[in-house]
Amino acid sequence: MKTMLAIISNALCRMTGRNAGARVVVSRSFADFTPQATFDIKKCDLHRLEEGPPVKAELTREQGLQYYRTMQTVRRMELKADQLYKQKIIRGFCHLYDGQEACAAGIEAAINPSDHLITAYRAHGYTYTRGVSVKEILAELTGRRGGVAKGKGGSMHMYAPHFYGGNGIVGAQVPLGAGIALACQYQGKNQVCVTLYGDGAANQGQLFESYNMAALWKLPCIFICENNKYGMGTSVERAAASTDYYKRGDFIPGLRVDGMDVLCVREATQFAADHCRAGKGPIIMELQTYRYHGHSMSDPGVSYRTREEIQEVRSKSDPISMLKERMLSHNMASVEEFKEIDIEIRKQVEEATQFATSDPEPPLEELCNHIFSKNPPLEVRGTSPWSKLKSVS
Amino acid sequence: MRDFHRSAPAAVQMTVRDALNQAMDEELERDERVFLLGEEVAQYDGAYKVSRGLWKKYGDKRIIDTPISEINVLLQAGLRPICEFMTFNFSMQAIDQIINSAAKTYYMSAGLQSVPIVFRGPNGASAGVAAQHSQCFAAWYGHCPGLKVVSPWNSEDAKGLLKSAIRDENPVVVLENELLYGVPFEMSEEAQSKDFTIPIGKAKIERQGNSITLVAHSRYVGHCLDAAAVLAKEGIECEVINLRTIRPMDVESIETSVMKTNHLVTVEGGWPQFGIGAEICARIMEGPAFNYLDSPVTRVTGVDIPMPYAKILEDHSLPQVKDIIFSVKKTLNI
């Protein structure tokens, strides 16, 4: 079959003098693949809900390839960041997201670009799904002028339209997220705010204040706990009196979701967004997920968990492998196709790395800018009284 | 009879981290009521390894891993907790308790309820940790009556001040510095003793000089000494004062020095407005040393901006040795 296609495409190329043959191959294999399939997904545990998200998810070929591409891009980007950190080209704090890709990809698949999202410091994946290029993310990590925050923010402080970072203080982003949800309600454009936090932050008091106000005022806030089982070096059992994070909102309905399955995450987020948009108030999702790296690049990640545990998750529950196997088993794509996508992504990440390592650092003139918004230029004191620096908005 | 040759007291090299560790170990052993709590202090051996080995030695009761809940500062009646903040930036989550519960209680109760608690952790800038993780809290805590605030520089400072803090009946804030944790310093034989303490409220003259007085705390004491070494080659002899304590500040030591040198430069990593240098300027003006000044006091401080991430910008956001040298010369009108 393949040889025949090659002969036809070569013949077409000679006749038309163009690469029409390529189109022949693609359209031929397109008809070969299953365009859409339905998959069984894990039922969510429910709290204060009569019914939950569906237990079957539909996936088109396009969607599948897109989710694969998103997750693989995040994966390769994070691994590149690991490499650059070890080469000391990235410095300071660096909290990597590999293992948790299904969360970011699944959430983005279920919300609109006009919805809002805020998370904590393990933010590179969300920065990407919310629209920032790999190039701008890596350049921010390397502290260059082409970074999304001009090199001034670093790993934990990246922003984009409708994406509010990137926040360094554990739990502090949750009241901010509730506030964004208030703004959504106030402006009446049917938008929701996705407010993410981890299992470590789940014990912060400020979350409970946010839960109270969001429920009281029926704010369109989707609180999402990414439970990766460890708050830095402390396992959930050692930190929380109740590890049922989806129930911790008490009077707020909750879902516990398989965070390693991008389809599960998508369906649950869709359900949650519908709930909020219908004016029913906030909802909590707990995504059960896992990080392969330690808490940050200065944590080897094996003093408080075993290598066997990490290996087991990698081999049995890797989100990217799971999606790929599903699509292959249902003949929705070919092994070659995935390989090609992988090659493209590798190239994309390499190009981004090239930029991120060659772009110059920010100019010193930038040092004092962006203190105030919409302000006339002001003078800023430098390290001594004779050092008078300039700040513009 | 032959005289046995006596060797000089043996000094050893010890990092600031190990000095802090030793201080806590000795105080935990000395007093059963002392215990340590904080995030990752026990099984992880401490986020910056300052409490390494303590959990193994003293167990769950004395070394406690807490969830991420800074505000749960335990004022357990009759006990003497050491509360570690992973960095003082996170202390803002608990600052109401530190000020309104810890600092003010002895006063409000007219002496009925004392608060023998220590808050310790890294303060100020590190390397590349950006705006939310780089703030210096010396001025914020130094502002409040009821608190004692210390800021050690070298290993002797770290051990002596922490031990004093733990033994003190009052709330003491110990502002350590992450960049200094791994730096080795000489520990005299005296400092190696289990009863070595440094009094809170007393500064130390690290280097004698006649030309100008430099006052600093924490990491910048080292910067001042480096600047002094360079300036000495040009015949300028700096007297370098290590504040050691922010509150109560040893103004007398500064005044005595200024009355000798007639010039003063303060150096700090924190922001200029309402900072340590600003306080020193005010106090000098209010006291006898003012009449001895030949020029206004110069403050060398961090730049008045949130801390940027990019290395070149971060380097230019904090006082460098060359800034101190420049300021000394300007102050001396050279």
XYZ file of C-alpha atoms in Angstrom:
727
model
C 0.000 0.000 0.000
C 2.700 2.445 0.975
C 4.822 1.775 -2.086
C 1.787 2.348 -4.280
C 1.141 5.691 -2.624
C 4.767 6.623 -3.142
C 4.522 5.771 -6.834
C 1.324 7.790 -7.250
C 2.702 10.766 -5.361
C 5.974 10.737 -7.300
C 4.017 10.581 -10.550
C 1.864 13.490 -9.488
C 4.951 15.461 -8.519
C 6.491 14.916 -11.948
C 3.253 15.870 -13.706
C 2.450 18.995 -11.779
C 5.973 19.921 -10.779
C 4.656 20.634 -7.305
C 4.506 18.653 -4.138
C 0.925 17.641 -4.784
C 1.968 14.137 -3.918
C 2.167 15.064 -0.302
C -1.468 15.970 -0.341
C -2.292 12.634 -1.865
C -0.578 10.827 1.004
C -2.256 12.935 3.671
C -5.763 12.686 2.309
C -5.328 9.003 1.799
C -4.195 8.379 5.372
C -6.858 10.747 6.709
C -9.550 8.439 5.426
C -7.606 5.595 6.952
C -7.897 6.913 10.489
C -10.874 6.927 12.801
C -12.040 10.551 12.928
C -13.711 10.300 16.314
C -14.020 7.850 19.157
C -15.610 7.576 22.560
C -13.540 6.612 25.580
C -14.498 5.420 29.023
C -13.118 7.704 31.698
C -12.905 7.280 35.438
C -15.967 8.329 37.370
C -15.335 11.351 39.595
C -15.930 11.234 43.336
C -18.651 13.728 44.168
C -19.245 16.021 47.100
C -22.614 17.738 47.458
C -23.448 16.926 43.861
C -26.288 14.723 42.618
C -24.537 13.958 39.396
C -21.105 14.552 37.968
C -19.317 14.780 34.643
C -20.043 12.088 32.042
C -18.142 8.813 32.259
C -17.556 8.753 28.552
C -15.540 11.308 26.612
C -15.605 11.960 22.918
C -12.385 12.721 21.189
C -11.833 13.754 17.603
C -8.584 13.077 15.825
C -7.817 16.796 15.660
C -8.460 17.269 19.342
C -6.331 14.283 20.227
C -3.390 15.480 18.193
C -3.774 18.955 19.630
C -3.809 17.746 23.224
C -0.831 15.529 22.467
C 1.032 18.426 20.946
C 0.269 20.687 23.903
C 1.319 18.172 26.507
C 4.433 17.097 24.668
C 5.467 20.722 24.160
C 5.115 21.413 27.865
C 7.016 18.218 28.664
C 9.931 19.026 26.379
C 9.999 22.640 27.477
C 10.243 21.635 31.130
C 12.978 19.104 30.423
C 14.876 21.770 28.539
C 14.517 24.073 31.562
C 15.971 21.284 33.714
C 18.950 21.062 31.416
C 19.499 24.822 31.312
C 19.254 25.040 35.087
C 21.938 22.392 35.525
C 24.097 24.394 33.132
C 23.488 27.390 35.404
C 21.920 29.333 32.536
C 18.688 29.462 34.514
C 19.086 30.551 38.142
C 17.039 31.128 41.255
C 13.868 29.139 41.692
C 12.616 26.720 39.044
C 9.604 24.515 39.750
C 8.933 22.047 36.962
C 5.628 20.674 35.794
C 6.505 17.438 34.003
C 4.024 14.725 34.925
C 1.181 17.165 35.419
C 0.634 18.124 31.784
C -2.841 16.637 31.557
C -4.084 19.187 34.058
C -3.041 22.262 32.118
C -4.022 20.784 28.762
C -7.341 19.408 29.948
C -8.376 22.629 31.662
C -7.520 24.780 28.674
C -9.479 22.435 26.413
C -12.627 23.110 28.413
C -12.450 26.863 28.892
C -12.344 29.811 26.509
C -9.422 32.167 25.976
C -11.692 34.864 27.410
C -11.978 32.988 30.703
C -9.407 33.706 33.398
C -6.782 31.597 35.103
C -4.409 32.052 38.012
C -1.992 29.621 39.555
C 1.015 29.371 41.910
C 4.704 29.041 41.062
C 4.630 25.744 39.121
C 3.367 27.841 36.280
C 5.318 27.231 33.068
C 2.703 24.801 31.718
C -0.150 27.228 32.255
C 1.855 30.106 30.842
C 2.100 28.072 27.656
C -1.538 26.921 27.506
C -2.658 30.458 28.121
C -0.893 31.588 24.982
C 2.730 32.514 25.690
C 5.272 30.987 23.305
C 7.947 28.552 24.414
C 10.476 31.118 23.201
C 9.183 33.826 25.527
C 8.940 31.423 28.456
C 12.491 30.115 28.110
C 13.834 33.625 27.545
C 12.158 34.709 30.764
C 13.754 31.797 32.601
C 17.153 32.796 31.263
C 16.480 36.396 32.256
C 16.667 38.036 28.824
C 14.952 41.059 27.368
C 12.855 38.855 25.050
C 11.258 37.087 28.003
C 7.526 37.494 28.555
C 8.231 39.748 31.550
C 11.304 41.349 29.949
C 13.522 39.305 32.252
C 12.282 41.099 35.359
C 9.930 38.416 36.652
C 11.633 35.063 36.293
C 10.128 31.606 36.640
C 7.414 32.461 39.109
C 6.233 35.739 37.639
C 5.010 35.281 34.066
C 1.764 36.841 32.891
C -0.457 36.993 29.807
C -3.913 38.334 28.919
C -6.391 36.570 31.215
C -3.513 34.786 32.950
C -2.484 36.267 36.259
C 0.693 34.341 36.918
C 2.838 32.851 38.382
C 2.636 33.662 42.193
C 5.411 33.017 44.675
C 3.676 33.036 48.033
C 1.902 29.758 48.730
C -1.865 30.175 48.690
C -1.851 33.915 48.093
C -3.165 33.456 44.553
C -6.440 31.970 45.778
C -7.989 35.137 47.214
C -6.805 36.846 44.031
C -8.650 34.243 41.964
C -11.832 34.752 43.944
C -11.444 38.446 43.259
C -11.117 37.861 39.550
C -14.285 35.771 39.730
C -15.979 38.704 41.424
C -14.917 40.866 38.504
C -16.367 38.294 36.108
C -19.681 38.439 37.907
C -19.573 42.211 38.065
C -18.908 42.595 34.345
C -21.523 40.046 33.343
C -19.732 38.588 30.335
C -20.341 34.983 31.339
C -16.667 34.365 32.084
C -15.270 32.134 34.814
C -12.020 32.196 36.755
C -9.984 29.034 37.250
C -8.040 29.366 40.519
C -5.339 26.759 41.030
C -3.403 25.755 44.112
C -1.580 22.704 45.422
C -2.056 20.214 48.223
C 0.398 22.218 50.335
C -1.534 25.441 49.909
C -4.784 23.645 50.730
C -4.028 24.121 54.437
C -3.672 27.885 54.202
C -6.372 29.840 56.025
C -6.767 32.364 53.267
C -8.268 29.641 51.059
C -11.112 29.157 53.473
C -11.814 32.856 53.513
C -11.991 32.712 49.731
C -14.301 29.703 49.816
C -16.626 31.519 52.173
C -16.881 34.676 50.121
C -17.143 32.875 46.785
C -19.979 30.725 48.069
C -21.733 33.580 49.818
C -21.725 35.729 46.698
C -22.033 32.811 44.239
C -18.883 33.801 42.383
C -18.063 31.981 39.123
C -14.850 30.555 40.562
C -13.520 27.073 39.802
C -11.138 26.277 42.645
C -8.772 23.572 41.483
C -6.434 21.715 43.816
C -3.576 20.029 41.934
C -2.861 17.294 44.425
C 0.557 15.894 43.524
C 0.811 14.224 46.946
C 3.701 16.300 48.296
C 3.961 19.844 49.567
C 7.691 20.278 48.954
C 9.013 17.411 51.126
C 5.901 16.810 53.173
C 3.459 14.138 52.090
C -0.257 14.911 52.255
C -0.738 12.545 55.219
C 1.729 14.581 57.282
C 0.221 17.943 56.414
C -3.548 17.594 56.277
C -6.105 16.430 58.796
C -8.321 15.631 55.802
C -6.767 14.701 52.469
C -10.141 14.788 50.699
C -9.249 18.108 49.167
C -12.394 18.146 47.038
C -14.455 18.172 50.220
C -12.461 20.839 52.021
C -14.741 23.582 50.703
C -17.418 22.115 52.975
C -20.502 23.903 51.660
C -18.991 24.166 48.168
C -19.675 21.187 45.856
C -16.607 19.248 44.777
C -15.208 16.689 42.359
C -12.219 14.419 42.658
C -10.740 13.839 39.223
C -8.060 11.644 37.685
C -5.549 14.354 36.851
C -3.364 12.067 34.725
C -6.111 11.634 32.118
C -6.506 14.682 29.912
C -10.023 13.626 28.907
C -11.102 13.239 32.513
C -9.746 16.688 33.302
C -11.460 18.190 30.302
C -14.851 16.674 31.075
C -14.651 17.686 34.719
C -13.607 21.236 33.875
C -16.421 21.476 31.350
C -18.846 20.328 34.018
C -17.431 22.820 36.503
C -17.518 25.705 34.036
C -21.139 24.937 33.171
C -21.934 24.913 36.868
C -20.414 28.347 37.347
C -21.861 29.859 34.214
C -25.323 28.703 35.289
C -24.932 30.984 38.306
C -24.722 28.156 40.817
C -21.647 29.616 42.523
C -18.154 28.210 43.036
C -17.082 24.609 42.704
C -13.942 22.733 43.745
C -12.035 20.222 41.649
C -9.282 18.068 43.063
C -6.974 16.783 40.327
C -4.991 13.769 41.440
C -1.707 14.173 39.655
C 2.045 13.668 40.088
C 5.246 15.583 39.520
C 8.306 13.695 38.307
C 10.768 16.330 39.428
C 11.311 17.337 43.016
C 9.613 20.417 44.412
C 12.141 22.632 42.656
C 15.497 22.221 40.981
C 17.209 22.347 44.376
C 15.186 19.377 45.615
C 16.306 15.983 44.311
C 12.833 14.697 45.129
C 13.927 11.338 46.466
C 14.451 11.955 50.158
C 10.739 11.829 50.869
C 9.554 9.419 48.172
C 11.037 6.382 46.484
C 12.446 6.134 42.995
C 10.183 3.127 42.561
C 7.136 5.253 43.152
C 8.239 7.779 40.554
C 9.038 5.006 38.066
C 5.687 3.354 38.627
C 3.761 6.506 37.837
C 5.908 7.099 34.773
C 5.292 3.644 33.395
C 1.633 3.203 34.311
C 0.070 6.666 34.345
C 2.058 9.028 32.188
C -0.493 11.434 30.693
C 1.178 11.708 27.313
C 1.652 7.967 26.890
C -1.920 7.327 27.933
C -3.334 9.608 25.287
C -1.013 8.273 22.621
C -1.912 4.669 23.374
C -5.601 5.451 23.310
C -5.330 7.057 19.905
C -3.164 4.306 18.490
C -5.382 1.536 19.778
C -8.383 3.185 18.178
C -6.512 3.832 14.974
C -6.876 7.554 15.306
C -3.308 8.332 14.336
C -0.118 6.549 13.362
C 3.124 6.003 15.197
C 4.894 7.944 12.444
C 2.603 10.889 12.935
C 3.398 11.074 16.614
C 7.079 10.787 15.790
C 6.778 13.684 13.371
C 5.037 15.806 15.947
C 7.774 14.947 18.439
C 10.427 16.003 15.944
C 8.623 19.273 15.257
C 8.334 20.012 18.944
C 11.966 19.194 19.568
C 12.902 21.608 16.805
C 10.618 24.275 18.222
C 12.121 23.911 21.690
C 15.660 23.964 20.275
C 14.944 27.177 18.395
C 13.429 28.688 21.497
C 16.505 27.655 23.464
C 18.759 29.226 20.875
C 16.886 32.481 21.295
C 16.780 32.203 25.070
C 20.521 31.716 25.329
C 21.568 34.310 22.792
C 19.140 37.142 23.437
C 20.845 39.881 25.476
C 20.006 40.637 29.078
C 17.669 43.542 29.726
C 19.286 46.982 29.390
C 20.139 48.801 32.607
C 17.736 51.575 31.602
C 14.942 49.068 32.336
C 15.981 48.695 35.978
C 13.539 51.152 37.522
C 10.726 51.073 34.974
C 7.251 49.682 35.711
C 6.947 50.767 39.321
C 3.748 52.641 38.735
C 1.157 52.493 35.985
C 0.060 55.558 34.034
C 2.336 57.770 36.031
C 4.558 60.599 34.916
C 8.255 59.645 34.974
C 9.758 59.684 38.448
C 13.180 59.698 40.005
C 14.293 56.617 41.886
C 17.050 56.534 44.465
C 19.898 54.236 43.561
C 22.365 52.671 45.963
C 23.697 56.050 47.119
C 22.295 59.598 47.299
C 24.295 60.522 44.175
C 22.684 57.761 42.169
C 19.485 59.141 40.724
C 17.759 56.730 38.365
C 14.791 57.201 36.082
C 11.492 55.313 36.143
C 8.815 55.436 33.472
C 5.502 53.613 33.430
C 61.625 21.194 85.825
C 60.788 21.627 82.251
C 57.840 23.874 81.239
C 55.365 22.249 78.957
C 54.854 24.203 75.738
C 51.388 25.671 75.707
C 49.727 25.950 72.335
C 47.522 28.883 71.466
C 43.753 28.353 71.763
C 42.572 26.472 68.737
C 40.210 28.304 66.436
C 38.211 26.287 63.919
C 36.472 27.135 60.672
C 32.706 26.814 60.824
C 29.973 27.810 58.390
C 27.118 30.030 59.514
C 24.747 27.125 58.895
C 26.668 24.852 61.253
C 26.924 27.615 63.839
C 23.148 28.053 63.841
C 22.737 24.291 64.006
C 25.104 24.065 66.934
C 23.323 26.886 68.745
C 19.957 25.158 68.438
C 21.405 21.767 69.349
C 22.985 23.170 72.513
C 19.857 25.035 73.568
C 17.592 22.059 72.868
C 19.840 19.983 75.080
C 20.024 22.592 77.810
C 16.326 23.340 78.194
C 13.520 20.846 77.658
C 11.007 23.577 76.985
C 12.815 24.646 73.806
C 11.526 23.152 70.566
C 11.713 23.952 66.850
C 8.813 24.111 64.436
C 8.496 25.122 60.822
C 8.089 23.836 57.267
C 10.470 21.001 56.362
C 12.575 21.465 59.547
C 12.343 17.845 60.671
C 12.421 15.039 58.125
C 13.740 17.174 55.278
C 16.554 18.422 57.576
C 15.499 21.980 56.850
C 14.839 23.734 53.557
C 18.344 25.210 53.778
C 19.663 22.384 55.968
C 20.061 24.609 59.020
C 18.279 22.048 61.214
C 20.120 19.060 59.756
C 20.340 16.135 62.153
C 18.177 17.696 64.849
C 15.069 15.604 64.202
C 17.144 12.456 64.220
C 18.565 13.432 67.586
C 15.545 14.927 69.324
C 12.542 13.340 67.601
C 8.993 14.364 66.781
C 8.217 16.077 70.036
C 11.020 18.628 69.884
C 11.398 19.120 66.098
C 8.050 19.585 64.378
C 7.205 19.687 60.676
C 4.251 21.997 60.127
C 1.878 22.329 57.202
C 2.180 25.541 55.216
C 0.414 27.682 57.801
C 2.713 30.443 58.918
C 0.024 32.106 60.938
C -0.150 29.210 63.351
C 2.505 30.582 65.592
C 2.236 28.632 68.767
C 2.410 30.642 71.926
C 2.328 27.573 74.095
C 2.223 28.683 77.636
C 5.386 27.728 79.453
C 7.257 26.546 76.389
C 9.986 28.258 74.378
C 9.349 27.725 70.673
C 11.761 28.486 67.862
C 9.635 29.230 64.809
C 11.404 28.910 61.504
C 10.126 30.831 58.506
C 11.417 29.312 55.304
C 12.153 32.905 54.399
C 10.997 36.070 56.104
C 8.957 36.891 53.008
C 6.474 34.247 54.208
C 6.412 35.800 57.665
C 4.055 38.391 56.237
C 1.402 35.666 56.363
C 1.906 35.639 60.124
C 2.916 39.222 60.779
C -0.285 40.063 62.610
C 0.533 37.387 65.161
C 4.165 38.455 65.446
C 3.262 42.074 66.145
C -0.128 41.979 67.778
C 0.219 38.785 69.731
C 3.915 38.306 70.317
C 5.350 41.823 70.509
C 2.583 43.575 72.424
C 1.326 40.982 74.871
C 3.741 41.558 77.754
C 2.892 45.243 77.667
C -0.856 44.771 77.297
C -0.946 42.324 80.191
C 1.186 44.633 82.363
C 3.729 41.899 82.852
C 1.428 38.925 83.406
C 2.066 37.125 80.130
C 5.563 36.883 78.703
C 6.349 35.590 75.226
C 9.712 33.793 75.084
C 9.618 33.004 71.406
C 12.193 33.119 68.582
C 11.334 33.764 64.955
C 14.215 32.885 62.674
C 14.924 32.357 59.017
C 16.664 33.824 55.982
C 16.046 37.519 55.303
C 16.776 39.766 52.353
C 18.031 39.032 48.874
C 19.316 35.665 47.750
C 20.343 34.981 44.138
C 17.785 35.136 41.367
C 14.727 34.547 43.505
C 12.930 37.655 42.216
C 10.591 40.200 43.746
C 8.455 38.198 46.163
C 11.347 36.302 47.738
C 13.980 38.988 48.193
C 12.692 41.559 50.651
C 14.611 42.731 53.718
C 12.440 42.978 56.832
C 14.950 44.609 59.189
C 13.176 47.973 59.076
C 9.689 46.474 59.367
C 10.441 44.452 62.509
C 12.879 47.028 63.844
C 10.021 49.504 63.950
C 8.046 47.687 66.651
C 8.395 48.097 70.401
C 8.154 44.782 72.198
C 10.300 42.961 69.654
C 14.027 42.403 69.744
C 15.610 42.079 66.328
C 19.070 40.690 65.614
C 20.943 40.339 62.343
C 24.078 38.162 62.546
C 26.899 38.394 60.037
C 29.510 35.702 60.703
C 29.387 32.312 62.446
C 30.195 33.648 65.888
C 27.413 36.204 65.522
C 25.027 33.485 64.357
C 25.721 31.144 67.242
C 25.999 33.755 69.975
C 22.978 35.787 68.952
C 20.720 32.786 68.357
C 21.583 31.354 71.760
C 20.855 34.694 73.394
C 17.605 34.898 71.472
C 16.519 31.467 72.655
C 17.405 32.293 76.266
C 15.675 35.683 76.132
C 12.261 35.974 77.780
C 11.001 38.142 74.952
C 10.030 37.680 71.280
C 13.215 37.875 69.212
C 13.374 38.061 65.431
C 16.598 36.546 64.072
C 17.285 37.749 60.536
C 19.685 35.294 58.937
C 21.030 35.457 55.395
C 20.834 32.576 52.943
C 23.937 33.602 51.033
C 25.954 33.433 54.251
C 24.813 29.957 55.305
C 27.570 28.190 53.422
C 30.357 30.675 54.217
C 32.985 29.476 56.699
C 34.313 31.833 59.363
C 36.735 31.396 62.192
C 35.207 30.380 65.516
C 37.356 31.249 68.491
C 37.745 28.702 71.265
C 35.500 30.830 73.415
C 32.798 30.699 70.748
C 32.988 26.932 70.624
C 31.838 26.661 74.230
C 28.297 25.559 75.032
C 27.671 28.689 77.019
C 28.877 31.171 74.475
C 26.343 33.954 73.990
C 26.548 37.407 72.477
C 24.541 40.107 74.249
C 21.591 41.430 72.310
C 21.860 45.200 71.861
C 25.632 45.491 71.512
C 27.431 46.243 68.254
C 30.977 45.111 67.482
C 33.876 47.005 65.975
C 35.159 44.613 63.317
C 37.903 46.923 62.136
C 39.432 49.989 63.738
C 40.066 53.139 61.747
C 40.302 56.909 61.948
C 39.146 58.262 58.620
C 35.497 57.290 58.487
C 32.910 55.067 60.192
C 31.057 52.393 58.222
C 28.019 50.810 59.857
C 26.318 47.719 58.453
C 24.440 44.572 59.415
C 24.467 41.035 58.048
C 26.073 40.402 54.663
C 27.089 44.014 54.135
C 29.517 43.893 57.033
C 31.596 41.711 54.748
C 31.197 44.168 51.879
C 32.350 47.006 54.162
C 35.435 45.078 55.209
C 36.235 44.421 51.552
C 35.821 48.103 50.757
C 37.975 49.006 53.753
C 40.774 46.770 52.481
C 40.755 48.546 49.116
C 40.564 52.014 50.674
C 43.407 51.256 53.072
C 45.741 51.129 50.074
C 44.898 54.777 49.462
C 45.493 55.707 53.056
C 41.837 55.821 54.059
C 41.311 53.828 57.254
C 37.695 52.813 57.772
C 36.260 51.839 61.113
C 33.737 49.077 60.408
C 30.927 48.514 62.866
C 28.881 45.314 62.778
C 25.508 46.331 64.240
C 24.610 42.749 65.254
C 21.345 44.001 66.767
C 18.776 46.101 64.912
C 16.541 46.621 67.929
C 17.583 47.780 70.484
C 20.209 49.498 68.347
C 23.598 50.252 69.886
C 23.680 53.908 68.918
C 26.327 54.663 71.515
C 28.935 52.599 69.700
C 28.195 54.470 66.486
C 28.359 57.839 68.258
C 31.678 57.035 69.913
C 33.096 56.083 66.545
C 31.736 59.147 64.735
C 33.144 61.426 67.417
C 36.519 59.964 66.486
C 36.259 59.817 62.675
C 33.839 62.704 61.923
C 32.293 60.876 58.963
C 29.629 58.193 58.671
C 28.386 55.883 55.926
C 25.650 53.347 56.607
C 25.272 50.270 54.397
C 22.219 48.003 54.109
C 20.541 45.732 51.575
C 17.019 46.972 52.299
C 15.175 49.843 50.657
C 16.143 53.411 51.595
C 12.845 54.847 52.780
C 12.331 54.457 56.510
C 15.271 52.046 56.645
C 18.112 51.221 59.025
C 20.301 53.982 57.613
C 17.483 56.479 57.942
C 17.097 55.607 61.619
C 20.825 55.901 62.230
C 20.869 59.338 60.604
C 18.051 60.519 62.836
C 19.636 59.181 66.003
C 23.028 60.752 65.184
C 21.352 64.077 64.676
C 19.581 63.792 68.017
C 22.739 63.002 69.979
C 26.195 64.374 70.807
C 27.855 62.999 67.647
C 26.065 65.472 65.373
C 28.481 68.270 66.219
C 31.400 66.080 65.262
C 30.203 65.424 61.702
C 32.241 67.090 58.978
C 29.708 66.105 56.310
C 26.185 64.715 56.186
C 25.749 61.004 56.799
C 25.611 58.923 53.615
C 23.262 55.977 53.301
C 24.162 53.175 50.926
C 21.057 51.071 50.341
C 19.270 48.751 47.954
C 17.702 50.467 44.947
C 14.138 51.635 45.604
C 12.468 49.018 43.337
C 11.021 45.497 43.599
C 13.819 42.989 43.022
C 14.198 42.117 39.336
C 15.071 38.608 38.204
C 17.646 39.044 35.400
C 21.170 38.822 36.799
C 22.425 42.091 35.415
C 19.455 43.930 36.877
C 19.671 42.138 40.221
C 23.377 42.956 40.530
C 22.541 46.627 40.050
C 19.737 46.558 42.598
C 21.948 45.990 45.630
C 24.993 47.775 47.091
C 28.237 46.531 45.633
C 31.678 47.014 47.157
C 32.414 49.675 44.559
C 29.314 51.623 45.630
C 30.627 51.684 49.186
C 34.071 52.837 48.041
C 32.478 55.542 45.891
C 30.278 56.732 48.756
C 33.197 56.841 51.195
C 35.195 59.028 48.852
C 32.252 61.330 48.165
C 31.597 61.649 51.877
C 35.250 62.478 52.499
C 35.120 64.853 49.550
C 37.954 63.044 47.815
